Short mmCIF file of C-alpha atoms and ligand atoms in Angstrom, two decimals:
data_model
loop_
_atom_site.label_atom_id
_atom_site.label_comp_id
_atom_site.label_asym_id
_atom_site.label_seq_id
_atom_site.Cartn_x
_atom_site.Cartn_y
_atom_site.Cartn_z
CA UNK V 1 64.80 -25.63 10.73
CA UNK V 2 63.78 -22.94 13.07
CA UNK V 3 60.39 -23.66 14.46
CA UNK V 4 57.68 -21.25 16.20
CA UNK V 5 54.55 -21.72 17.02
CA UNK V 6 50.62 -19.90 16.70
CA UNK V 7 47.69 -20.28 17.13
CA UNK V 8 46.46 -19.28 14.04
CA UNK V 9 48.58 -18.93 10.90
CA UNK V 10 46.83 -17.43 7.43
CA UNK V 11 48.25 -17.94 4.37
CA UNK V 12 47.99 -14.67 1.96
CA UNK V 13 47.53 -11.41 2.20
CA UNK V 14 45.76 -10.57 -0.17
CA UNK V 15 41.87 -9.36 0.67
CA UNK V 16 40.77 -12.59 2.00
CA UNK V 17 43.47 -12.61 4.53
CA UNK V 18 44.03 -10.07 5.38
CA UNK V 19 39.58 -9.87 6.24
CA UNK V 20 40.00 -13.16 8.43
CA UNK V 21 42.79 -11.52 10.48
CA UNK V 22 41.83 -9.21 11.67
CA UNK V 23 37.78 -10.97 12.63
CA UNK V 24 40.12 -12.53 14.78
CA UNK V 25 41.75 -10.93 16.33
CA UNK V 26 38.52 -9.22 17.32
CA UNK V 27 37.36 -12.57 18.27
CA UNK V 28 40.01 -12.90 20.67
CA UNK V 29 42.78 -14.51 19.38
CA UNK V 30 45.94 -12.97 20.17
CA UNK V 31 48.27 -14.88 18.74
CA UNK V 32 47.95 -14.62 14.37
CA UNK V 33 50.58 -14.42 11.90
CA UNK V 34 49.54 -13.23 7.78
CA UNK V 35 52.55 -15.29 5.91
CA UNK V 36 52.34 -13.04 2.19
CA UNK V 37 54.64 -13.90 -0.17
CA UNK V 38 54.39 -10.77 -1.88
CA UNK V 39 56.55 -7.08 -0.64
CA UNK V 40 53.26 -5.59 -0.11
CA UNK V 41 49.97 -7.03 1.52
CA UNK V 42 46.82 -6.28 -0.78
CA UNK V 43 46.82 -9.45 -3.25
CA UNK V 44 45.77 -8.58 -6.40
CA UNK V 45 44.12 -5.42 -5.06
CA UNK V 46 47.19 -3.58 -5.93
CA UNK V 47 46.91 -3.64 -9.33
CA UNK V 48 43.48 -2.91 -9.69
CA UNK V 49 44.29 0.63 -10.15
CA UNK V 50 40.04 1.34 -11.21
CA UNK V 51 37.14 1.33 -8.94
CA UNK V 52 34.48 -0.33 -8.86
CA UNK V 53 36.04 -1.89 -5.15
CA UNK V 54 33.42 -1.75 -1.76
CA UNK V 55 30.18 -1.22 -2.97
CA UNK V 56 29.11 -3.12 -0.37
CA UNK V 57 31.14 -3.24 2.69
CA UNK V 58 32.09 0.87 3.03
CA UNK V 59 29.15 2.71 0.54
CA UNK V 60 31.89 3.33 -1.02
CA UNK V 61 32.85 3.08 -4.36
CA UNK V 62 36.79 2.34 -4.20
CA UNK V 63 39.78 1.88 -5.65
CA UNK V 64 41.28 -2.13 -5.74
CA UNK V 65 44.52 -0.18 -3.83
CA UNK V 66 42.51 2.24 -1.36
CA UNK V 67 39.88 -1.46 -0.87
CA UNK V 68 43.07 -2.78 0.38
CA UNK V 69 44.47 -0.07 2.06
CA UNK V 70 41.32 -0.35 4.76
CA UNK V 71 42.11 -3.65 5.58
CA UNK V 72 45.32 -2.89 6.12
CA UNK V 73 44.88 -0.11 8.30
CA UNK V 74 42.28 -2.73 10.62
CA UNK V 75 45.22 -4.88 10.36
CA UNK V 76 47.62 -2.63 11.83
CA UNK V 77 45.09 -0.79 14.61
CA UNK V 78 44.38 -4.45 15.70
CA UNK V 79 48.56 -5.34 15.70
CA UNK V 80 48.56 -8.49 13.61
CA UNK V 81 51.84 -9.26 12.38
CA UNK V 82 52.74 -10.59 9.25
CA UNK V 83 55.80 -11.50 7.41
CA UNK V 84 55.84 -10.47 3.53
CA UNK V 85 57.98 -12.26 0.72
CA UNK V 86 57.89 -15.37 2.27
CA UNK V 87 56.75 -17.95 0.41
CA UNK V 88 54.62 -21.05 1.78
CA UNK V 89 55.61 -24.36 0.08
CA UNK V 90 53.63 -26.66 2.89
CA UNK V 91 51.76 -27.45 4.90
CA UNK V 92 51.01 -30.76 6.65
CA UNK V 93 48.78 -32.46 9.38
CA UNK V 94 49.87 -33.75 12.81
CA UNK V 95 46.91 -36.72 13.31
CA UNK V 96 48.67 -37.08 17.00
CA UNK V 97 48.78 -33.29 18.09
CA UNK V 98 46.57 -31.20 15.66
CA UNK V 99 48.84 -29.39 15.06
CA UNK V 100 48.98 -27.64 11.10
CA UNK V 101 52.65 -27.84 10.16
CA UNK V 102 53.07 -24.48 7.95
CA UNK V 103 56.57 -24.71 6.00
CA UNK V 104 57.91 -21.35 4.77
CA UNK V 105 60.37 -19.54 3.65
CA UNK V 106 62.27 -16.55 3.33
CA UNK V 107 65.20 -14.60 3.17
CA UNK V 108 66.45 -13.87 6.19
CA UNK V 109 64.93 -16.43 8.12
CA UNK V 110 65.49 -18.87 5.96
CA UNK V 111 63.33 -22.14 5.85
CA UNK V 112 61.17 -22.84 8.86
CA UNK V 113 58.29 -24.09 10.48
CA UNK V 114 55.48 -23.45 11.85
CA UNK V 115 53.51 -24.91 14.63
CA UNK V 116 50.22 -23.88 13.73
CA UNK V 117 46.44 -24.79 15.89
CA UNK V 118 44.09 -23.58 13.51
CA UNK V 119 45.42 -22.22 9.64
CA UNK V 120 43.35 -20.50 7.16
CA UNK V 121 43.89 -20.93 3.62
CA UNK V 122 43.38 -17.49 1.70
CA UNK V 123 46.06 -17.47 -1.52
CA UNK V 124 44.30 -16.53 -4.51
CA UNK V 125 43.86 -17.76 -7.88
CA UNK V 126 45.50 -17.19 -10.92
CA UNK V 127 44.63 -16.80 -14.36
CA UNK V 128 44.37 -19.69 -16.98
CA UNK V 129 47.78 -19.94 -19.33
CA UNK V 130 47.57 -20.52 -22.80
CA UNK V 131 49.84 -23.38 -22.42
CA UNK V 132 45.83 -24.72 -21.29
CA UNK V 133 43.85 -23.16 -24.78
CA UNK V 134 45.52 -25.46 -27.50
CA UNK V 135 45.70 -22.34 -30.17
CA UNK V 136 47.31 -23.38 -33.33
CA UNK V 137 50.34 -21.04 -34.40
CA UNK V 138 53.97 -19.56 -33.65
CA UNK V 139 54.23 -19.06 -30.17
CA UNK V 140 55.64 -15.33 -30.71
CA UNK V 141 55.94 -12.70 -28.12
CA UNK V 142 52.89 -10.65 -27.54
CA UNK V 143 50.58 -12.48 -25.85
CA UNK V 144 50.33 -12.11 -22.38
CA UNK V 145 47.25 -13.31 -20.03
CA UNK V 146 44.49 -9.92 -19.28
CA UNK V 147 46.38 -10.25 -15.14
CA UNK V 148 49.99 -9.55 -16.94
CA UNK V 149 49.20 -6.99 -19.20
CA UNK V 150 47.38 -5.22 -15.76
CA UNK V 151 50.34 -5.45 -13.90
CA UNK V 152 53.26 -4.05 -16.56
CA UNK V 153 50.51 -1.42 -17.34
CA UNK V 154 49.02 -0.12 -13.47
CA UNK V 155 52.44 -1.64 -11.80
CA UNK V 156 55.19 -0.82 -13.80
CA UNK V 157 53.76 1.78 -16.44
CA UNK V 158 54.56 -0.38 -19.22
CA UNK V 159 52.64 -0.65 -22.44
CA UNK V 160 52.08 -4.83 -24.12
CA UNK V 161 51.29 -3.54 -27.07
CA UNK V 162 49.25 -1.30 -29.43
CA UNK V 163 46.47 -2.92 -31.43
CA UNK V 164 45.05 -6.16 -29.39
CA UNK V 165 42.55 -8.62 -29.49
CA UNK V 166 41.59 -9.75 -26.14
CA UNK V 167 40.29 -14.04 -26.22
CA UNK V 168 38.62 -14.33 -23.21
CA UNK V 169 35.07 -11.75 -21.41
CA UNK V 170 36.69 -12.56 -18.14
CA UNK V 171 36.42 -9.33 -15.76
CA UNK V 172 39.63 -9.04 -15.85
CA UNK V 173 39.95 -8.98 -20.13
CA UNK V 174 37.29 -6.33 -19.93
CA UNK V 175 39.55 -4.39 -17.54
CA UNK V 176 42.12 -4.30 -19.27
CA UNK V 177 40.26 -3.04 -22.42
CA UNK V 178 38.94 -0.42 -21.08
CA UNK V 179 42.55 0.34 -19.68
CA UNK V 180 44.85 -0.05 -23.15
CA UNK V 181 42.04 2.17 -24.12
CA UNK V 182 42.67 4.74 -21.75
CA UNK V 183 46.33 4.49 -22.65
CA UNK V 184 45.87 4.40 -26.25
CA UNK V 185 45.68 1.26 -27.21
CA UNK V 186 43.66 -0.02 -30.42
CA UNK V 187 41.21 -2.74 -28.79
CA UNK V 188 39.73 -4.83 -32.18
CA UNK V 189 37.12 -7.08 -30.30
CA UNK V 190 36.74 -9.36 -27.07
CA UNK V 191 36.27 -13.11 -28.13
CA UNK V 192 34.52 -15.27 -25.75
CA UNK V 193 33.79 -18.48 -26.77
CA UNK V 194 30.98 -19.40 -24.49
CA UNK V 195 27.15 -17.42 -25.57
CA UNK V 196 27.76 -15.90 -22.74
CA UNK V 197 29.98 -13.05 -21.31
CA UNK V 198 31.95 -14.81 -18.62
CA UNK V 199 32.53 -11.36 -16.30
CA UNK V 200 29.84 -8.43 -14.58
CA UNK V 201 27.44 -7.34 -16.81
CA UNK V 202 28.49 -3.32 -15.84
CA UNK V 203 31.95 -4.35 -16.99
CA UNK V 204 30.61 -5.25 -20.06
CA UNK V 205 28.88 -1.86 -20.24
CA UNK V 206 31.10 -0.06 -18.41
CA UNK V 207 34.30 -1.37 -20.52
CA UNK V 208 33.05 -2.67 -24.19
CA UNK V 209 30.33 -0.67 -24.87
CA UNK V 210 30.62 2.77 -23.88
CA UNK V 211 34.14 2.16 -25.65
CA UNK V 212 32.19 0.86 -28.77
CA UNK V 213 34.07 -2.33 -28.54
CA UNK V 214 32.87 -5.39 -29.66
CA UNK V 215 31.70 -8.91 -28.02
CA UNK V 216 32.10 -11.37 -30.19
CA UNK V 217 30.26 -14.27 -28.36
CA UNK V 218 30.32 -17.67 -29.38
CA UNK V 219 33.36 -16.69 -31.04
CA UNK V 220 37.57 -17.98 -30.18
CA UNK V 221 40.99 -17.45 -31.82
CA UNK V 222 41.48 -20.24 -34.49
CA UNK V 223 45.01 -18.99 -35.48
CA UNK V 224 48.22 -16.88 -33.91
CA UNK V 225 50.33 -15.61 -36.96
CA UNK V 226 54.11 -13.75 -36.35
CA UNK V 227 56.75 -15.70 -35.64
CA UNK V 228 58.84 -13.58 -33.44
CA UNK V 229 56.28 -10.73 -32.45
CA UNK V 230 51.57 -11.68 -33.31
CA UNK V 231 51.00 -10.06 -36.04
CA UNK V 232 47.47 -11.48 -36.37
CA UNK V 233 44.71 -14.06 -35.27
CA UNK V 234 41.85 -15.58 -36.82
CA UNK V 235 38.57 -15.27 -35.44
CA UNK V 236 35.61 -17.54 -35.90
CA UNK V 237 32.44 -18.77 -34.26
CA UNK V 238 31.76 -21.69 -33.02
CA UNK V 239 29.13 -23.98 -33.12
CA UNK V 240 26.96 -25.47 -30.60
CA UNK V 241 29.40 -27.35 -29.52
CA UNK V 242 32.43 -25.63 -29.47
CA UNK V 243 33.41 -26.27 -32.98
CA UNK V 244 34.79 -22.94 -35.28
CA UNK V 245 32.30 -22.83 -38.09
CA UNK V 246 34.10 -23.55 -41.34
CA UNK V 247 33.83 -19.77 -43.45
CA UNK V 248 32.67 -18.08 -40.81
CA UNK V 249 36.64 -17.24 -39.58
CA UNK V 250 38.20 -13.36 -40.34
CA UNK V 251 41.40 -12.06 -40.11
CA UNK V 252 42.43 -9.34 -37.02
CA UNK V 253 45.51 -6.98 -38.01
CA UNK V 254 47.07 -6.98 -34.54
CA UNK V 255 50.79 -7.01 -32.04
CA UNK V 256 49.09 -8.04 -28.89
CA UNK V 257 46.12 -11.11 -27.71
CA UNK V 258 45.50 -10.96 -24.73
CA UNK V 259 44.16 -14.16 -22.57
CA UNK V 260 40.88 -13.62 -20.16
CA UNK V 261 40.20 -16.88 -19.15
CA UNK V 262 39.73 -18.33 -16.56
CA UNK V 263 40.87 -18.02 -12.57
CA UNK V 264 42.14 -21.61 -11.31
CA UNK V 265 42.04 -21.50 -7.22
CA UNK V 266 45.62 -21.70 -5.83
CA UNK V 267 45.11 -25.37 -4.24
CA UNK V 268 48.83 -26.46 -4.04
CA UNK V 269 49.21 -26.15 -0.36
CA UNK V 270 45.63 -27.60 0.34
CA UNK V 271 46.22 -30.82 -2.18
CA UNK V 272 49.84 -31.41 -0.41
CA UNK V 273 47.83 -30.94 2.85
CA UNK V 274 45.35 -33.84 1.65
CA UNK V 275 42.25 -31.85 2.21
CA UNK V 276 38.58 -33.23 0.33
CA UNK V 277 38.23 -31.03 -2.76
CA UNK V 278 34.90 -29.58 -4.97
CA UNK V 279 35.58 -30.91 -8.41
CA UNK V 280 33.90 -28.13 -10.17
CA UNK V 281 34.93 -24.77 -7.81
CA UNK V 282 38.43 -26.14 -8.13
CA UNK V 283 38.65 -25.20 -4.40
CA UNK V 284 38.67 -27.10 -1.15
CA UNK V 285 35.05 -28.30 0.20
CA UNK V 286 34.08 -26.97 2.87
CA UNK V 287 31.22 -27.11 5.84
CA UNK V 288 29.37 -24.02 7.47
CA UNK V 289 32.13 -22.34 9.34
CA UNK V 290 33.64 -23.16 6.20
CA UNK V 291 35.88 -25.75 7.23
CA UNK V 292 37.67 -28.20 4.98
CA UNK V 293 37.78 -32.10 6.40
CA UNK V 294 41.31 -31.21 7.74
CA UNK V 295 39.98 -29.57 11.31
CA UNK V 296 41.36 -26.49 12.21
CA UNK V 297 41.91 -25.50 9.00
CA UNK V 298 39.25 -23.24 6.45
CA UNK V 299 39.86 -22.11 3.02
CA UNK V 300 38.28 -18.22 1.92
CA UNK V 301 38.28 -16.34 -0.61
CA UNK V 302 39.70 -17.05 -4.24
CA UNK V 303 41.80 -19.75 -3.46
CA UNK V 304 38.02 -21.57 -2.00
CA UNK V 305 35.75 -20.38 -4.98
CA UNK V 306 36.56 -17.23 -7.99
CA UNK V 307 34.69 -14.10 -6.79
CA UNK V 308 33.31 -11.56 -8.48
CA UNK V 309 33.49 -8.60 -6.06
CA UNK V 310 35.54 -8.56 -3.24
CA UNK V 311 33.37 -7.92 -1.07
CA UNK V 312 31.64 -10.75 -0.61
CA UNK V 313 35.50 -12.33 -0.19
CA UNK V 314 35.93 -9.93 2.50
CA UNK V 315 32.36 -10.92 4.23
CA UNK V 316 33.45 -14.81 3.61
CA UNK V 317 36.30 -14.49 4.95
CA UNK V 318 35.17 -12.64 8.24
CA UNK V 319 33.24 -15.64 8.28
CA UNK V 320 36.03 -17.78 8.40
CA UNK V 321 38.29 -15.49 11.01
CA UNK V 322 35.78 -15.91 13.10
CA UNK V 323 35.36 -19.70 13.14
CA UNK V 324 38.70 -20.14 13.60
CA UNK V 325 39.10 -18.47 15.98
CA UNK V 326 35.73 -19.99 17.90
CA UNK V 327 38.15 -23.25 17.22
CA UNK V 328 40.91 -21.60 19.51
CA UNK V 329 39.35 -19.90 21.90
CA UNK V 330 37.40 -22.84 22.69
CA UNK V 331 34.30 -21.05 22.28
CA UNK V 332 32.33 -23.32 20.18
CA UNK V 333 29.06 -24.38 22.28
CA UNK V 334 27.16 -26.88 20.25
CA UNK V 335 28.32 -30.03 20.88
CA UNK V 336 28.54 -32.34 17.35
CA UNK V 337 25.67 -34.07 17.43
CA UNK V 338 25.97 -36.41 14.15
CA UNK V 339 23.47 -34.68 11.75
CA UNK V 340 24.27 -33.19 8.54
CA UNK V 341 22.61 -31.87 5.26
CA UNK V 342 24.52 -32.42 2.52
CA UNK V 343 23.62 -29.65 -0.34
CA UNK V 344 23.07 -30.79 -3.97
CA UNK V 345 23.23 -28.69 -6.88
CA UNK V 346 20.52 -29.58 -9.97
CA UNK V 347 19.54 -27.93 -12.30
CA UNK V 348 21.41 -25.53 -13.89
CA UNK V 349 23.50 -24.66 -10.60
CA UNK V 350 26.90 -25.54 -10.37
CA UNK V 351 27.84 -25.54 -7.58
CA UNK V 352 27.67 -24.43 -3.30
CA UNK V 353 30.31 -23.03 -0.88
CA UNK V 354 29.90 -24.64 1.46
CA UNK V 355 28.85 -27.97 0.84
CA UNK V 356 27.81 -29.16 3.72
CA UNK V 357 26.12 -27.66 7.09
CA UNK V 358 25.98 -29.65 9.92
CA UNK V 359 23.36 -27.65 12.23
CA UNK V 360 24.64 -28.05 14.64
CA UNK V 361 27.28 -25.26 14.52
CA UNK V 362 24.78 -22.95 12.37
CA UNK V 363 24.15 -19.43 12.98
CA UNK V 364 20.62 -17.99 12.80
CA UNK V 365 21.83 -17.06 8.73
CA UNK V 366 24.31 -19.17 6.95
CA UNK V 367 24.81 -17.71 3.61
CA UNK V 368 24.93 -19.88 0.38
CA UNK V 369 27.34 -19.63 -2.08
CA UNK V 370 27.19 -20.63 -5.84
CA UNK V 371 26.63 -19.39 -9.29
CA UNK V 372 24.80 -20.98 -12.45
CA UNK V 373 26.54 -22.90 -15.21
CA UNK V 374 24.14 -21.06 -18.21
CA UNK V 375 22.30 -17.87 -18.28
CA UNK V 376 18.41 -17.93 -16.92
CA UNK V 377 16.31 -15.57 -17.46
CA UNK V 378 12.63 -15.16 -16.09
CA UNK V 379 13.09 -17.87 -13.38
CA UNK V 380 13.38 -19.44 -9.94
CA UNK V 381 16.11 -20.11 -8.30
CA UNK V 382 13.96 -22.71 -5.49
CA UNK V 383 15.54 -24.63 -2.15
CA UNK V 384 13.82 -27.67 -0.92
CA UNK V 385 15.20 -29.67 1.77
CA UNK V 386 13.60 -33.39 2.89
CA UNK V 387 11.36 -32.01 -0.30
CA UNK V 388 9.95 -29.36 1.42
CA UNK V 389 9.99 -26.43 -0.28
CA UNK V 390 12.41 -23.85 1.67
CA UNK V 391 12.37 -21.15 -0.88
CA UNK V 392 11.16 -19.57 -4.01
CA UNK V 393 13.19 -17.04 -5.32
CA UNK V 394 12.55 -15.36 -8.65
CA UNK V 395 15.53 -13.96 -10.62
CA UNK V 396 15.12 -11.61 -14.09
CA UNK V 397 18.12 -12.52 -14.95
CA UNK V 398 21.06 -15.65 -13.42
CA UNK V 399 24.74 -15.48 -15.38
CA UNK V 400 27.62 -17.98 -15.42
CA UNK V 401 29.72 -14.38 -14.27
CA UNK V 402 27.14 -13.66 -11.05
CA UNK V 403 27.67 -15.13 -8.41
CA UNK V 404 24.46 -15.95 -6.70
CA UNK V 405 23.39 -16.35 -2.74
CA UNK V 406 20.27 -17.79 -0.33
CA UNK V 407 20.19 -17.10 3.44
CA UNK V 408 19.59 -20.10 4.73
CA UNK V 409 17.29 -19.48 8.33
CA UNK V 410 18.51 -22.47 11.58
CA UNK V 411 15.23 -21.85 13.10
CA UNK V 412 12.96 -22.93 9.78
CA UNK V 413 16.35 -25.03 9.06
CA UNK V 414 15.30 -27.16 12.03
CA UNK V 415 11.55 -26.96 12.19
CA UNK V 416 12.38 -28.74 8.76
CA UNK V 417 14.47 -31.62 10.14
CA UNK V 418 13.50 -32.01 14.01
CA UNK V 419 12.13 -35.87 14.89
CA UNK V 420 13.20 -36.66 12.11
CA UNK V 421 15.26 -40.82 12.62
CA UNK V 422 17.86 -40.13 10.32
CA UNK V 423 21.02 -37.82 10.76
CA UNK V 424 21.78 -37.21 7.01
CA UNK V 425 19.38 -35.06 5.01
CA UNK V 426 19.33 -32.86 2.01
CA UNK V 427 19.02 -29.50 0.36
CA UNK V 428 18.46 -29.46 -3.58
CA UNK V 429 19.33 -25.87 -5.25
CA UNK V 430 17.97 -25.95 -8.35
CA UNK V 431 16.41 -23.61 -11.27
CA UNK V 432 12.96 -24.01 -12.10
CA UNK V 433 10.41 -22.65 -14.81
CA UNK V 434 7.82 -20.03 -13.77
CA UNK V 435 4.29 -21.35 -13.78
C1 LIG Z 501 41.58 -7.82 -12.86
C2 LIG Z 501 40.91 -7.87 -11.12
C3 LIG Z 501 40.25 -6.97 -11.07
C4 LIG Z 501 39.17 -7.34 -10.89
N1 LIG Z 501 37.87 -5.83 -10.84
C5 LIG Z 501 37.45 -6.20 -9.64
C6 LIG Z 501 36.24 -4.58 -9.25
O1 LIG Z 501 35.94 -4.24 -10.07
N2 LIG Z 501 34.87 -5.09 -8.27
C7 LIG Z 501 35.70 -6.17 -7.16
O2 LIG Z 501 34.60 -6.12 -5.94
N3 LIG Z 501 36.50 -6.85 -7.76
C8 LIG Z 501 37.21 -7.32 -8.60
N4 LIG Z 501 38.20 -7.56 -8.71
C9 LIG Z 501 38.26 -9.05 -6.81
C10 LIG Z 501 39.20 -9.21 -6.97
O3 LIG Z 501 39.63 -8.64 -6.80
C11 LIG Z 501 39.62 -10.29 -6.08
O4 LIG Z 501 38.61 -11.13 -5.81
C12 LIG Z 501 39.67 -10.49 -4.14
O5 LIG Z 501 41.41 -9.82 -4.34
C13 LIG Z 501 40.83 -11.95 -3.70
O6 LIG Z 501 40.94 -12.11 -2.71
P1 LIG Z 501 42.40 -13.09 -2.07
O7 LIG Z 501 42.74 -12.52 -1.29
O8 LIG Z 501 41.22 -14.53 -2.02
O9 LIG Z 501 42.62 -13.18 -2.89
P2 LIG Z 501 43.67 -12.54 -4.09
O10 LIG Z 501 43.77 -10.61 -3.36
O11 LIG Z 501 44.60 -13.39 -4.89
O12 LIG Z 501 45.07 -12.84 -1.91
C14 LIG Z 501 45.82 -14.00 -2.39
C15 LIG Z 501 47.04 -13.82 -1.72
O13 LIG Z 501 47.89 -14.87 -1.20
C16 LIG Z 501 48.97 -14.98 -1.70
N5 LIG Z 501 49.83 -16.17 -1.63
C17 LIG Z 501 49.52 -17.08 -2.73
N6 LIG Z 501 49.75 -17.95 -1.87
C18 LIG Z 501 50.98 -17.95 -1.46
C19 LIG Z 501 52.05 -18.52 -0.91
N7 LIG Z 501 52.42 -19.23 -1.05
N8 LIG Z 501 52.73 -18.22 0.74
C20 LIG Z 501 52.32 -17.09 0.50
N9 LIG Z 501 51.72 -16.23 0.51
C21 LIG Z 501 50.48 -16.09 -1.15
C22 LIG Z 501 49.50 -13.80 -2.83
O14 LIG Z 501 50.38 -13.87 -3.12
C23 LIG Z 501 48.34 -12.79 -2.79
O15 LIG Z 501 49.04 -12.39 -1.92
C24 LIG Z 501 39.09 -7.96 -10.02
C25 LIG Z 501 40.06 -9.49 -9.63
C26 LIG Z 501 41.23 -9.18 -10.91
C27 LIG Z 501 42.19 -9.65 -11.08
#
């Protein structure tokens, strides 16, 4: 089997992989390679032809392909090599050399390995499939994940159906409610199990409200009718334990059911590598440098945690690229003094990325991203470091569909922890009532 050597391999050529590669190249890494299994760069953005991308990064409203193209052009300008139609099938760590061994294959090279000093994981995420949903009824045609339907409509010019019910109010489902309507289909409703939507507020307004499509919160599909093709679905209201309430069932005649019930980070390779995982995000557990517990392996974008906006993906990935470059080029001036801050999330905050901070390796500021587990109105977001309140941020609305972030300032962090005996510190992020 052929083996090549690289300083840096980036797995995945979506927005995360592209931004990480561009940033690493800007920092001075020359010997790098993006490996992408698709026949083109750009990741999921290629099928997202609606606009709304790039407001933060470019201060413009771009479509998904336009946004991706900006980064593809940056990568081309930096002459970053990439391999398309190439699938990474294994990733391991050679403890004796510190090398990461990337095993991949494609039609021209066959099976080959790349020995790399550093690897950036940027494999994105996939949709939760129907099999994971446990809906009663036959398995007729006409049931698609929302992303598959999006691929058919936007990439292949095929309509999955004419009368549609959507289960789950994740962003892809909301976007597809509008898209199917534009293409002449009738979208009857979006049913959501939770008492809140899993998508962005702006998508609820622009994709449902503007088209008069009802959003049924605390509702689910309890039965699917039809043997060969979907003929209709029964939707019922659910109680606080998510159990259907008898007597609330309503039948919707339709030929298509789209599922938008969550995204799963694609971490098969991360698991093979044996990196420590975060059970809440489904991604790797990372430190302030977005480095996993395997030295020299970084993660960013949707493979790390599902993002709401691609702008945040690009920003996060640029940080991963810079940190990988610093490692490769020996630019990490700091010595690991053993001090760590463990981030604990509680009282409504589900997780944080990163989950561990080594102050010695912090930049002047560090962005910590997280999501809440419920809808909150007029609350404070409080942050404590070793019991000292670091922040109290009044929040009008916080919702599970929208990512939150705080910025930690290194000088303030050091002010609180320096001089303390213990090397271990605790930062708590929580939702609190306003006094
Ligand atoms: C339908 C939909 C609508 C969206 N709408 C918006 C919006 O309006 N505004 C917005 O800001 N954001 C939106 N987003 C979010 C945005 O598209 C994502 O946040 C972003 O694409 C994530 O980037 P990524 O690089 O992490 O993942 P991806 O874009 O998924 O890229 C990952 C890449 O890795 C490759 N890969 C995976 N495994 C391997 C492997 N083993 N070997 C080689 N390559 C591999 C994949 O082929 C893929 O190209 C939307 C997302 C979806 C799905």
